[in-house]
Coordinates of C-alpha atoms in Angstrom, one line a residue:
Chain A
M21 CA 291.9 62.1 153.6
P22 CA 293.4 59.6 151.1
L23 CA 290.8 57.6 149.2
L24 CA 292.3 54.2 150.0
C25 CA 290.4 51.1 151.1
A26 CA 290.5 50.5 154.9
N27 CA 290.8 46.8 154.3
C28 CA 293.0 46.2 151.3
G29 CA 294.6 49.6 150.8
L30 CA 293.8 49.9 147.1
P31 CA 292.4 53.1 145.6
L32 CA 288.7 53.6 146.0
H33 CA 286.2 54.1 143.2
G34 CA 284.2 57.3 143.0
G35 CA 284.6 60.8 141.6
D36 CA 284.1 64.3 142.8
E37 CA 280.3 63.9 143.0
A38 CA 280.5 60.6 145.0
A39 CA 278.8 60.5 148.4
M40 CA 280.5 57.2 149.2
F41 CA 283.6 55.5 147.8
V42 CA 283.6 51.8 146.8
C43 CA 286.5 49.4 146.9
E44 CA 286.2 47.3 143.7
N45 CA 288.7 44.8 145.1
C46 CA 287.1 43.8 148.4
G47 CA 283.6 45.3 148.1
L48 CA 283.7 47.6 151.0
V49 CA 281.8 50.9 150.8
H50 CA 283.5 53.9 152.6
E51 CA 281.4 56.6 154.0
P52 CA 283.2 59.9 154.5
G53 CA 282.7 61.7 157.8
E54 CA 284.4 64.1 160.2
E55 CA 286.7 61.4 161.5
G56 CA 287.6 60.1 158.0
L57 CA 286.3 57.1 156.1
T58 CA 284.0 54.6 157.8
P59 CA 283.8 51.3 155.9
F60 CA 280.8 49.1 155.7
L61 CA 279.7 46.1 153.7
P62 CA 276.7 46.7 151.4
F63 CA 274.4 44.1 150.0
S64 CA 274.2 42.9 146.5
A65 CA 271.2 41.2 144.9
A66 CA 271.4 38.0 143.0
I67 CA 270.3 37.8 139.4
T68 CA 266.8 36.2 139.5
T69 CA 265.6 36.9 135.9
R70 CA 264.5 33.9 134.0
L71 CA 265.2 35.5 130.7
A72 CA 268.4 35.7 128.8
Y73 CA 270.6 38.8 128.7
A74 CA 273.5 39.5 126.4
A75 CA 275.2 42.6 127.7
D76 CA 277.7 42.9 130.6
V77 CA 276.1 42.9 134.0
Q78 CA 276.5 46.1 135.9
Y79 CA 275.6 46.6 139.6
L80 CA 273.6 49.8 140.3
A81 CA 273.7 51.4 143.8
V82 CA 270.2 51.8 145.3
W83 CA 269.1 52.7 148.8
R84 CA 266.3 50.6 150.2
V85 CA 264.7 52.9 152.7
A86 CA 262.4 51.5 155.4
V87 CA 259.6 53.9 155.9
Q88 CA 256.5 54.5 158.0
V89 CA 253.8 56.1 155.8
T90 CA 250.5 57.7 156.8
A91 CA 248.4 58.4 153.7
G92 CA 244.8 58.8 152.6
P93 CA 242.5 56.0 151.6
D94 CA 243.1 56.6 147.8
S95 CA 246.9 56.6 148.2
A96 CA 249.0 54.4 145.9
W97 CA 250.9 53.3 148.9
H98 CA 248.2 50.7 149.7
R99 CA 249.0 49.1 146.4
V100 CA 252.7 49.1 147.2
R101 CA 252.0 47.6 150.6
K102 CA 250.0 44.8 148.9
A103 CA 252.8 44.2 146.4
A104 CA 255.3 43.8 149.3
G105 CA 253.2 40.9 150.6
Q106 CA 254.8 39.5 153.8
Q107 CA 257.8 41.8 153.8
P108 CA 257.7 45.4 154.9
P109 CA 257.3 47.9 152.0
Y110 CA 260.4 49.9 151.1
V111 CA 261.0 53.0 149.1
Y112 CA 263.9 52.4 146.6
V113 CA 266.1 55.4 145.9
P114 CA 268.6 55.0 143.0
A115 CA 271.9 56.2 144.3
F116 CA 274.1 55.8 141.2
S117 CA 272.8 58.8 139.4
L118 CA 271.2 62.2 140.2
A119 CA 269.5 62.5 136.8
R120 CA 265.9 63.3 137.5
M121 CA 264.5 60.7 135.1
I122 CA 266.5 57.9 136.5
V123 CA 265.6 58.6 140.2
H124 CA 262.0 59.2 139.2
R125 CA 261.4 56.3 136.8
L126 CA 263.7 53.6 138.3
G127 CA 262.8 54.6 141.9
A128 CA 259.1 54.5 141.2
S129 CA 259.4 51.3 139.3
L130 CA 261.3 49.5 142.0
T131 CA 259.0 50.8 144.7
E132 CA 255.9 49.8 142.8
R133 CA 257.1 46.2 142.3
Q134 CA 258.7 45.7 145.7
P135 CA 261.1 43.0 144.3
L136 CA 261.8 39.9 146.4
L137 CA 265.6 40.2 146.6
E138 CA 268.1 37.5 147.3
L139 CA 270.7 39.5 149.1
V140 CA 274.2 38.6 149.8
S141 CA 276.7 40.6 151.8
G142 CA 279.4 42.4 149.8
L143 CA 279.8 42.9 146.1
P144 CA 280.3 40.3 143.4
V145 CA 283.5 42.0 142.3
D146 CA 285.6 38.9 141.6
S147 CA 283.4 37.3 139.1
M148 CA 282.5 40.1 136.8
R149 CA 285.1 42.8 136.7
R150 CA 285.4 44.9 133.6
P151 CA 287.3 48.1 133.3
A152 CA 285.5 51.4 133.1
L153 CA 285.3 53.1 129.7
K154 CA 286.3 56.4 131.2
G155 CA 288.3 58.5 128.8
V156 CA 286.5 57.3 125.7
D157 CA 285.4 60.5 124.0
D158 CA 283.1 59.1 121.4
P159 CA 279.5 59.8 122.7
T160 CA 278.1 57.0 120.6
I161 CA 279.9 54.5 122.8
E162 CA 277.8 55.5 125.8
L163 CA 274.6 55.0 123.7
A164 CA 275.8 51.6 122.7
L165 CA 277.4 50.3 125.8
G166 CA 275.9 52.4 128.6
P167 CA 277.4 54.6 131.2
D168 CA 281.1 54.3 131.7
F169 CA 281.4 53.4 135.3
G170 CA 282.3 49.7 134.8
T171 CA 280.8 46.8 136.7
I172 CA 280.1 48.7 140.0
S173 CA 278.3 52.0 139.9
P174 CA 279.4 55.0 141.9
V175 CA 277.3 56.0 145.0
L176 CA 276.2 59.6 144.5
V177 CA 273.5 59.7 147.2
G178 CA 274.5 59.7 150.8
R179 CA 272.6 58.1 153.7
E180 CA 270.8 61.3 154.8
D181 CA 270.1 62.3 151.3
S182 CA 268.4 59.0 150.6
H183 CA 265.7 60.0 153.2
A184 CA 265.1 63.2 151.4
L185 CA 264.9 61.5 148.0
A186 CA 262.5 58.9 149.5
H187 CA 259.9 61.6 149.5
F188 CA 260.6 62.4 145.9
V189 CA 260.2 58.7 144.9
F190 CA 257.1 58.3 147.1
L191 CA 255.4 61.3 145.4
A192 CA 256.4 59.8 142.0
V193 CA 254.6 56.6 142.9
E194 CA 251.6 58.6 144.3
S195 CA 251.3 60.8 141.2
Y196 CA 251.9 58.0 138.6
D197 CA 248.4 57.1 137.6
K198 CA 246.5 60.1 139.0
H199 CA 245.8 62.6 136.2
E200 CA 244.1 65.2 138.4
L201 CA 246.3 65.4 141.4
H202 CA 246.3 68.8 143.1
S203 CA 247.7 68.0 146.4
V204 CA 249.1 65.0 148.4
D205 CA 248.6 64.7 152.1
Y206 CA 250.9 62.2 153.6
Q207 CA 253.5 61.6 156.3
L208 CA 256.6 59.7 155.6
E209 CA 259.2 58.9 158.1
A210 CA 262.4 57.0 157.2
T211 CA 263.3 54.5 159.8
G212 CA 266.3 52.9 158.3
E213 CA 268.2 52.3 155.1
E214 CA 270.4 49.8 153.4
L215 CA 272.7 50.2 150.4
L216 CA 272.1 47.6 147.8
F217 CA 273.7 46.9 144.5
L218 CA 271.2 45.6 141.9
P219 CA 272.2 43.7 138.8
A220 CA 271.2 45.4 135.6
V221 CA 272.2 45.6 131.9
W222 CA 272.1 48.7 129.8
D223 CA 269.3 48.4 127.3
P224 CA 268.1 51.5 125.4
R225 CA 264.8 49.7 124.7
Q226 CA 263.9 50.0 128.4
V227 CA 262.5 53.5 128.1
H228 CA 260.4 53.4 131.2
E229 CA 263.3 52.3 133.4
S230 CA 265.7 55.0 132.0
N231 CA 267.4 52.4 129.7
W232 CA 268.3 50.0 132.5
R233 CA 267.0 46.5 132.5
L234 CA 267.1 45.1 136.0
L235 CA 267.9 41.4 136.1
L236 CA 265.2 40.6 138.6
R237 CA 262.2 38.3 138.0
E238 CA 259.7 41.1 138.9
F239 CA 260.9 43.0 135.8
D240 CA 260.7 40.1 133.4
G241 CA 257.2 41.1 132.2
L242 CA 258.6 44.4 131.0
V243 CA 261.1 42.8 128.6
A244 CA 259.6 42.6 125.1
Chain B
M19 CA 274.2 92.9 146.2
Q20 CA 273.0 91.4 149.4
S21 CA 275.3 91.8 152.3
T22 CA 274.8 90.3 155.6
G23 CA 277.5 92.5 157.2
D24 CA 277.6 90.3 160.2
T25 CA 280.9 88.9 161.2
T26 CA 284.3 88.7 159.5
A27 CA 285.0 85.1 158.6
T28 CA 288.5 85.5 157.4
E29 CA 291.2 88.0 158.1
T30 CA 293.2 88.7 155.0
R31 CA 295.5 91.4 153.8
Q32 CA 298.4 89.9 151.9
A33 CA 299.7 93.4 151.0
E34 CA 300.6 93.9 154.6
P35 CA 304.0 92.7 155.7
P36 CA 303.7 89.1 156.8
A37 CA 303.5 88.7 160.6
R38 CA 305.5 86.0 162.4
P39 CA 304.7 82.6 160.9
A40 CA 302.1 80.9 163.0
F41 CA 302.9 77.3 161.9
E42 CA 305.7 75.0 161.4
C43 CA 306.0 72.4 158.7
P44 CA 305.6 69.0 160.2
Q45 CA 307.9 67.5 157.5
C46 CA 310.9 69.8 157.7
G47 CA 310.3 72.2 160.5
A48 CA 310.4 75.3 158.3
D49 CA 308.2 78.3 159.0
V50 CA 305.0 78.2 157.0
E51 CA 302.7 81.2 156.6
M52 CA 299.0 80.3 156.6
P53 CA 296.7 83.2 156.1
G54 CA 293.1 83.0 157.2
Y55 CA 291.7 82.7 153.6
A56 CA 293.7 79.6 152.8
D57 CA 292.6 76.0 153.2
A58 CA 296.1 74.7 152.5
A59 CA 299.7 75.9 152.1
I60 CA 302.8 74.7 150.3
C61 CA 305.9 74.6 152.4
A62 CA 308.5 76.8 150.6
F63 CA 311.3 74.6 151.9
C64 CA 310.3 71.0 151.3
G65 CA 307.3 71.5 149.0
S66 CA 304.9 69.6 151.2
T67 CA 301.2 70.3 150.9
L68 CA 299.9 71.3 154.3
T69 CA 296.4 71.6 155.7
R70 CA 295.0 72.8 159.0
H71 CA 294.6 70.1 161.6
R72 CA 292.6 70.5 164.8
R73 CA 293.5 68.6 167.9
T74 CA 290.7 68.5 170.4
G75 CA 291.2 68.4 174.1
D76 CA 294.0 70.9 174.3
V77 CA 293.4 72.8 177.5
A78 CA 295.8 75.6 176.7
A79 CA 293.8 76.7 173.7
P80 CA 290.9 79.0 174.5
T81 CA 288.5 77.1 172.3
G82 CA 289.5 73.7 173.5
E83 CA 291.3 72.9 170.3
K84 CA 294.7 73.6 168.9
R85 CA 295.5 74.3 165.3
S86 CA 298.4 72.7 163.7
L87 CA 299.4 71.7 160.2
R88 CA 299.3 68.3 158.7
S89 CA 301.1 67.2 155.5
V90 CA 298.8 66.1 152.8
Q91 CA 301.4 64.8 150.4
C92 CA 300.4 61.6 148.9
S93 CA 300.3 58.9 151.6
Q94 CA 301.5 56.3 149.1
C95 CA 304.5 57.9 147.6
A96 CA 304.8 61.4 149.1
G97 CA 304.2 62.8 145.6
P98 CA 302.7 66.2 144.9
L99 CA 298.9 66.5 144.8
S100 CA 297.0 68.4 142.1
A101 CA 293.4 69.4 141.8
F102 CA 292.2 68.6 138.3
E103 CA 289.4 66.1 138.8
G104 CA 287.0 68.5 140.4
R105 CA 286.5 70.4 143.5
R106 CA 286.8 67.9 146.3
I107 CA 289.5 65.5 145.2
L108 CA 293.2 66.0 144.7
V109 CA 295.1 63.5 142.7
C110 CA 298.7 62.4 143.2
E111 CA 300.7 63.3 140.2
R112 CA 303.1 60.4 140.7
C113 CA 301.0 57.3 141.7
G114 CA 297.4 58.5 141.0
V115 CA 296.1 58.0 144.5
R116 CA 293.2 60.4 145.1
V117 CA 292.8 62.5 148.3
A118 CA 289.5 64.0 149.4
V119 CA 289.7 67.6 150.8
L120 CA 287.6 68.5 153.8
A121 CA 286.5 72.0 154.4
H122 CA 287.4 73.9 157.5
D123 CA 284.9 76.3 159.3
G124 CA 282.1 74.5 157.4
F125 CA 282.9 75.9 154.0
S126 CA 285.6 75.5 151.4
R127 CA 287.7 78.2 149.7
W128 CA 288.4 78.4 146.0
C129 CA 289.9 80.9 143.7
F130 CA 289.6 81.6 140.1
P131 CA 293.0 81.6 138.5
C132 CA 294.0 85.1 137.2
R133 CA 294.7 84.8 133.5
L134 CA 295.7 88.4 132.9
S135 CA 299.1 89.9 133.6
K136 CA 299.5 93.5 134.7
V137 CA 300.5 94.5 131.2
E138 CA 297.6 92.8 129.6
A139 CA 295.2 94.4 132.1
A140 CA 296.7 97.8 131.5
E141 CA 296.3 97.2 127.7
T142 CA 292.7 96.3 128.1
A143 CA 292.0 99.4 130.3
A144 CA 293.9 101.7 127.9
R145 CA 291.9 100.3 125.0
W146 CA 288.7 101.0 126.8
L147 CA 289.8 104.5 127.6
A148 CA 290.7 105.1 123.9
E149 CA 287.5 103.7 122.5
H150 CA 284.7 104.3 124.9
P151 CA 282.5 107.3 123.8
G152 CA 282.2 110.5 125.8
I153 CA 285.6 110.5 127.5
D154 CA 287.7 113.6 127.8
P155 CA 290.4 113.6 125.0
A156 CA 293.0 114.4 127.6
A157 CA 292.1 111.3 129.6
R158 CA 292.3 109.0 126.6
S159 CA 296.1 109.4 126.5
S160 CA 296.5 109.4 130.3
R161 CA 299.4 107.5 132.0
L162 CA 299.1 104.4 134.1
L163 CA 299.7 105.4 137.7
D164 CA 298.9 102.3 139.7
A165 CA 297.8 98.7 139.1
Q166 CA 296.7 96.4 141.9
L167 CA 295.5 92.8 141.7
V168 CA 292.6 92.3 144.2
Y169 CA 291.0 88.9 145.0
A170 CA 287.4 89.7 146.0
P171 CA 285.4 87.1 147.9
I172 CA 282.0 85.8 146.7
W173 CA 279.8 83.4 148.7
E174 CA 278.4 80.4 146.8
H175 CA 275.7 78.2 148.1
K176 CA 275.0 75.1 146.1
V177 CA 272.0 72.9 146.8
L178 CA 270.2 70.0 145.1
I179 CA 266.5 70.5 145.1
A180 CA 264.3 67.4 145.1
G181 CA 260.5 67.3 145.1
W182 CA 257.2 67.9 143.4
E183 CA 254.8 70.7 142.8
F184 CA 251.1 70.0 142.3
G185 CA 248.3 72.3 141.4
Y186 CA 246.9 74.0 138.3
K187 CA 247.4 77.0 136.2
L188 CA 245.4 78.9 133.7
V189 CA 247.0 79.0 130.2
T190 CA 245.8 80.6 127.0
K191 CA 245.4 78.2 124.1
A192 CA 244.8 79.1 120.5
E193 CA 242.3 77.1 118.6
A194 CA 241.5 77.2 114.9
V195 CA 237.7 77.5 114.3
H196 CA 236.3 76.6 110.9
R197 CA 232.9 78.2 110.0
G198 CA 231.0 78.1 106.7
I199 CA 229.4 81.3 105.5
P200 CA 225.6 80.7 105.0
G201 CA 224.3 81.2 101.4
S202 CA 227.7 81.5 100.0
F203 CA 229.8 79.1 97.9
R204 CA 233.0 80.6 99.3
E205 CA 235.4 78.5 101.3
E206 CA 234.9 78.1 105.0
E207 CA 236.1 80.9 107.1
T208 CA 238.9 79.9 109.5
R209 CA 239.9 82.0 112.5
L210 CA 241.9 81.6 115.6
E211 CA 240.1 81.7 118.9
L212 CA 241.8 82.1 122.3
H213 CA 240.6 80.2 125.3
T214 CA 241.7 80.2 128.9
V215 CA 242.2 76.6 129.9
K216 CA 242.8 75.2 133.3
E217 CA 245.9 73.0 133.1
R218 CA 247.2 70.7 135.7
V219 CA 250.7 71.0 137.2
K220 CA 252.5 67.9 138.2
E221 CA 256.1 68.8 138.1
P222 CA 259.0 66.8 139.5
Y223 CA 262.2 68.6 140.3
L224 CA 265.7 67.2 140.9
Q225 CA 268.0 70.0 140.0
E226 CA 271.0 71.9 141.3
R227 CA 270.5 75.5 142.2
R228 CA 273.2 78.0 143.1
Y229 CA 273.1 81.2 144.9
F230 CA 275.9 83.8 144.8
E231 CA 276.3 86.7 147.2
A232 CA 279.1 89.2 147.3
A233 CA 281.2 88.7 150.5
T234 CA 282.8 92.2 150.2
D235 CA 281.7 95.6 149.1
F236 CA 282.8 95.6 145.5
A237 CA 282.1 99.3 145.2
S238 CA 284.9 99.9 147.7
F239 CA 287.4 99.3 144.9
G240 CA 285.1 100.6 142.1
G241 CA 283.9 97.2 140.9
R242 CA 280.8 95.2 140.6
R243 CA 280.2 91.5 141.4
P244 CA 280.9 89.6 138.1
R245 CA 278.4 87.2 136.8
L246 CA 279.1 83.5 137.7
T247 CA 277.6 80.3 136.4
G248 CA 279.4 77.9 138.8
R249 CA 281.0 76.1 135.8
E250 CA 284.1 78.2 135.8
L251 CA 287.5 76.5 136.5
M252 CA 288.5 77.0 140.1
L253 CA 291.5 76.0 142.2
P254 CA 291.8 75.4 145.9
M255 CA 292.8 78.5 147.7
L256 CA 296.4 77.7 148.8
A257 CA 298.6 80.0 150.8
G258 CA 301.6 81.1 148.7
E259 CA 299.8 80.4 145.4
I260 CA 298.4 83.9 145.1
E261 CA 300.4 86.3 143.0
P262 CA 302.9 88.3 145.1
G263 CA 301.6 91.7 146.0
A264 CA 298.0 90.8 145.4
T265 CA 295.5 91.9 148.0
V266 CA 293.0 89.3 149.3
L267 CA 290.0 91.2 150.6
A268 CA 288.4 90.1 153.9
A269 CA 285.2 88.2 153.6
Q270 CA 282.1 89.5 155.3
G271 CA 279.1 87.5 156.5
D272 CA 279.0 84.0 157.6
A273 CA 278.4 80.7 155.9
E274 CA 275.3 79.8 157.9
T275 CA 273.5 83.0 157.0
V276 CA 274.4 82.6 153.3
A277 CA 273.3 78.9 153.4
E278 CA 270.0 79.9 155.0
T279 CA 269.3 82.6 152.3
G280 CA 270.4 80.3 149.5
R281 CA 268.2 77.5 150.8
M282 CA 265.2 79.8 151.1
I283 CA 265.6 81.1 147.6
A284 CA 266.2 77.6 146.2
L285 CA 263.1 76.2 147.8
Q286 CA 260.8 78.8 146.2
P287 CA 258.3 77.1 143.9
V288 CA 258.9 77.8 140.3
S289 CA 255.9 76.4 138.5
G290 CA 253.7 79.4 139.1
A291 CA 250.7 77.2 139.8
H292 CA 247.5 78.1 141.6
S293 CA 246.4 76.1 144.6
L294 CA 250.0 75.0 144.9
S295 CA 251.0 72.0 146.9
A296 CA 254.8 72.1 146.9
H297 CA 256.9 69.3 148.4
L298 CA 260.5 70.5 148.0
T299 CA 263.5 69.4 150.0
S300 CA 267.1 70.4 149.8
L301 CA 270.1 68.0 149.8
R302 CA 273.8 67.9 149.1
E303 CA 274.2 71.5 150.4
S304 CA 277.6 73.1 150.3
T305 CA 278.9 76.6 150.9
A306 CA 282.1 77.9 149.5
L307 CA 284.0 81.2 149.4
L308 CA 285.2 82.0 145.9
Y309 CA 287.9 84.5 145.4
Y310 CA 287.6 86.4 142.2
P311 CA 290.6 88.3 140.6
M312 CA 290.2 91.9 139.7
W313 CA 292.8 94.3 138.4
V314 CA 292.2 97.8 139.7
L315 CA 294.0 100.3 137.5
L316 CA 294.4 104.0 138.0
F317 CA 295.2 106.3 135.1
G318 CA 296.0 110.0 135.5
A319 CA 296.3 113.0 133.2
G320 CA 297.0 116.2 135.1
E321 CA 294.5 116.6 137.9
R322 CA 292.0 114.2 136.5
Y323 CA 292.0 110.4 137.1
A324 CA 290.4 107.4 135.6
K325 CA 289.8 104.2 137.6
I326 CA 289.2 101.0 135.6
V327 CA 288.5 97.6 137.1
V328 CA 289.4 94.8 134.7
N329 CA 288.1 91.2 135.2
G330 CA 291.2 89.1 135.9
R331 CA 289.5 85.9 134.8
D332 CA 288.1 86.8 131.4
G333 CA 289.9 90.1 130.6
S334 CA 286.8 92.2 130.2
V335 CA 286.3 95.7 131.7
N336 CA 284.1 95.2 134.8
S337 CA 283.6 98.8 135.8
A338 CA 285.2 102.1 135.0
V339 CA 285.0 105.8 135.9
A340 CA 286.7 108.3 133.6
P341 CA 286.6 112.1 133.1
A342 CA 283.9 113.1 130.7
S343 CA 284.2 115.3 127.6
N344 CA 281.5 118.0 127.4
R345 CA 282.6 119.3 124.0
A346 CA 279.7 117.7 122.1
Q347 CA 277.1 118.8 124.6
L348 CA 278.5 122.4 124.6
A349 CA 278.5 122.5 120.8
L350 CA 274.9 121.3 120.8
L351 CA 273.9 123.9 123.4
A352 CA 275.7 126.6 121.4
A353 CA 273.9 125.6 118.2
R354 CA 270.5 125.7 119.9
V355 CA 271.1 129.0 121.6
T356 CA 272.3 130.5 118.3
A357 CA 269.2 129.3 116.6
L358 CA 267.0 130.8 119.3
A359 CA 268.9 134.1 119.1
V360 CA 268.3 134.2 115.3
V361 CA 264.6 133.6 115.9
V362 CA 264.6 136.4 118.6
A363 CA 266.4 138.7 116.1
V364 CA 263.9 138.0 113.4
L365 CA 261.0 138.7 115.8
V366 CA 262.5 141.9 117.0
T367 CA 263.2 143.1 113.4
L368 CA 259.6 142.3 112.4
A369 CA 258.3 144.1 115.5
A370 CA 260.4 147.2 114.6
T371 CA 259.3 147.3 111.0
R372 CA 255.6 146.4 111.2
S373 CA 252.9 148.5 112.9
Q374 CA 250.4 145.6 113.2
G375 CA 250.8 142.9 115.8
R376 CA 253.8 144.4 117.3
S377 CA 252.9 143.5 120.9
S378 CA 252.5 139.8 119.9
L379 CA 255.9 139.7 118.2
V380 CA 257.5 141.3 121.2
A381 CA 255.9 138.7 123.5
A382 CA 257.0 135.9 121.2
A383 CA 260.6 137.3 121.3
V384 CA 260.5 137.4 125.1
I385 CA 259.2 133.8 125.3
V386 CA 261.9 132.6 122.9
S387 CA 264.6 134.5 124.9
L388 CA 263.3 133.0 128.1
I389 CA 263.5 129.5 126.6
A390 CA 267.2 130.2 125.6
V391 CA 268.0 131.4 129.1
V392 CA 266.4 128.3 130.7
M393 CA 268.2 126.1 128.3
V394 CA 271.6 127.6 129.3
W395 CA 270.6 127.7 133.0
R396 CA 269.6 124.0 133.0
F397 CA 272.8 122.8 131.2
K398 CA 275.0 120.8 133.6
P399 CA 278.3 119.5 132.4
V400 CA 278.9 115.8 132.8
R401 CA 281.9 115.3 135.1
E402 CA 282.5 111.5 134.7
V403 CA 281.6 108.7 132.4
E404 CA 280.6 105.6 134.4
Y405 CA 280.6 102.1 133.0
H406 CA 279.6 98.8 134.4
D407 CA 279.6 95.4 132.8
V408 CA 276.0 94.5 131.8
F409 CA 276.1 91.1 133.4
S410 CA 277.6 92.3 136.7
S411 CA 275.5 93.1 139.8

């Protein structure tokens, strides 16, 4: 199965661990299956932060999973529902990394805040392309400049796996401010999912968001 | 070793003479041999990389599908494809286009490249024979009679575990306690006190777990399953890439059973908490059959043989059986019996020369004699020295 874009024929972005392959030229995401690659157009969120940022913008793959949750009266999900306001509450599952801290912290942070996203179809690949730093062996470069995947992050979490990880993120939200939590009784059913690319900059000061500063207005309060 | 012993997933015996070729190269029409263990083959005539291709709806085929070969040369430039980026993706050496490999039968097949030649394996085995303690001196200088490279299959189930464990556990904590001594100007007495404390468990998990299971009876060729970490270099199992004359052992068990066992083990809670509430799920599951190279070497000296299995990947001795030397044990036994005989002789002499306590001395001499007899009677010579790599299982 050659990893070439179904639309433009250019090589697709994504390594051995990738669950989906991204075309950096036309913005199509290709999902591998029994019959080959199935292309679809993801959504990307507009930058809504009111604060300045200096580093290069990178777009992080995140699954927005629509869920139906049944939880107890003291569940944190009621707070999440309130934060969502008029829109339905979602569970956000970071898909660009499988590092536990990233999925845990960034997923819980996004789910807690339920950002009001201005979504556009496709990826903003034309405006902000920058080459990946792959091949640079100096480990200090990653500390200074962030991960080496370039403007568009890889997609390491597949559609089905996003449902499984939605439970992980839900429990991260649930256990966040509860010191004595011995068990969680809940029912979570994923009813749909969308692949989004959220704008972010690598910022080692953002410890609680795993060194990523999301360029969304809901996260402005966290920027010192 | 856990063996399901259920069905035979692959039929492989490369040592046997090749049967009529079952496939034809779609590029040049040459005959291509595709053994059951292989995911892909290289056409010996035109060099095309070929994989199995299933066409559904063929009525003639009993299973409703017909197998044929499909060229997986680079679709851009027809260049050769190499696996160096990882497990799933092949890269064109000419133009850099990447190709994802799909597994057939629900699992992929990989092999560890054999890094040891026959001569190197024989050298390793001969060195082991020369240096390992307790081996018969005649066997130490025995001749190499046979050397066979065997690829032994091992199932690998890889899964990513995501979830949380909640509960509590009791831990022992040490606390420094300061106490003044009443009516004394001496310094405070400090001592450590141990307390059992109830500690909460709130553990998130997002980690990869691997489960390995032997897919063949390693003991059948005298080996043990080598230790694997999952980080070793592996190559796609291609037909024709295996060393000529190597034997590829048939895989036992089926991928579904292995996946079920692997999943069950991976989902076991690990925090050791009481009142545990575990919410663990598995994702990104994959099952693979890994073929491990082992050199099976047979040494002989007269009527006695030594069989040594050398790990073809790292060059260590995996398992060995060699004739044992009983010289040291016999010398030890002789020394002990001699000492006891001396004691018996002294006791008998004393009994003969003294009038008092004669009966006691005779009884003691009889007891010591009996001990010597039992010692000789219980002596069993060791026939073979058996060795297994400490990390094998």
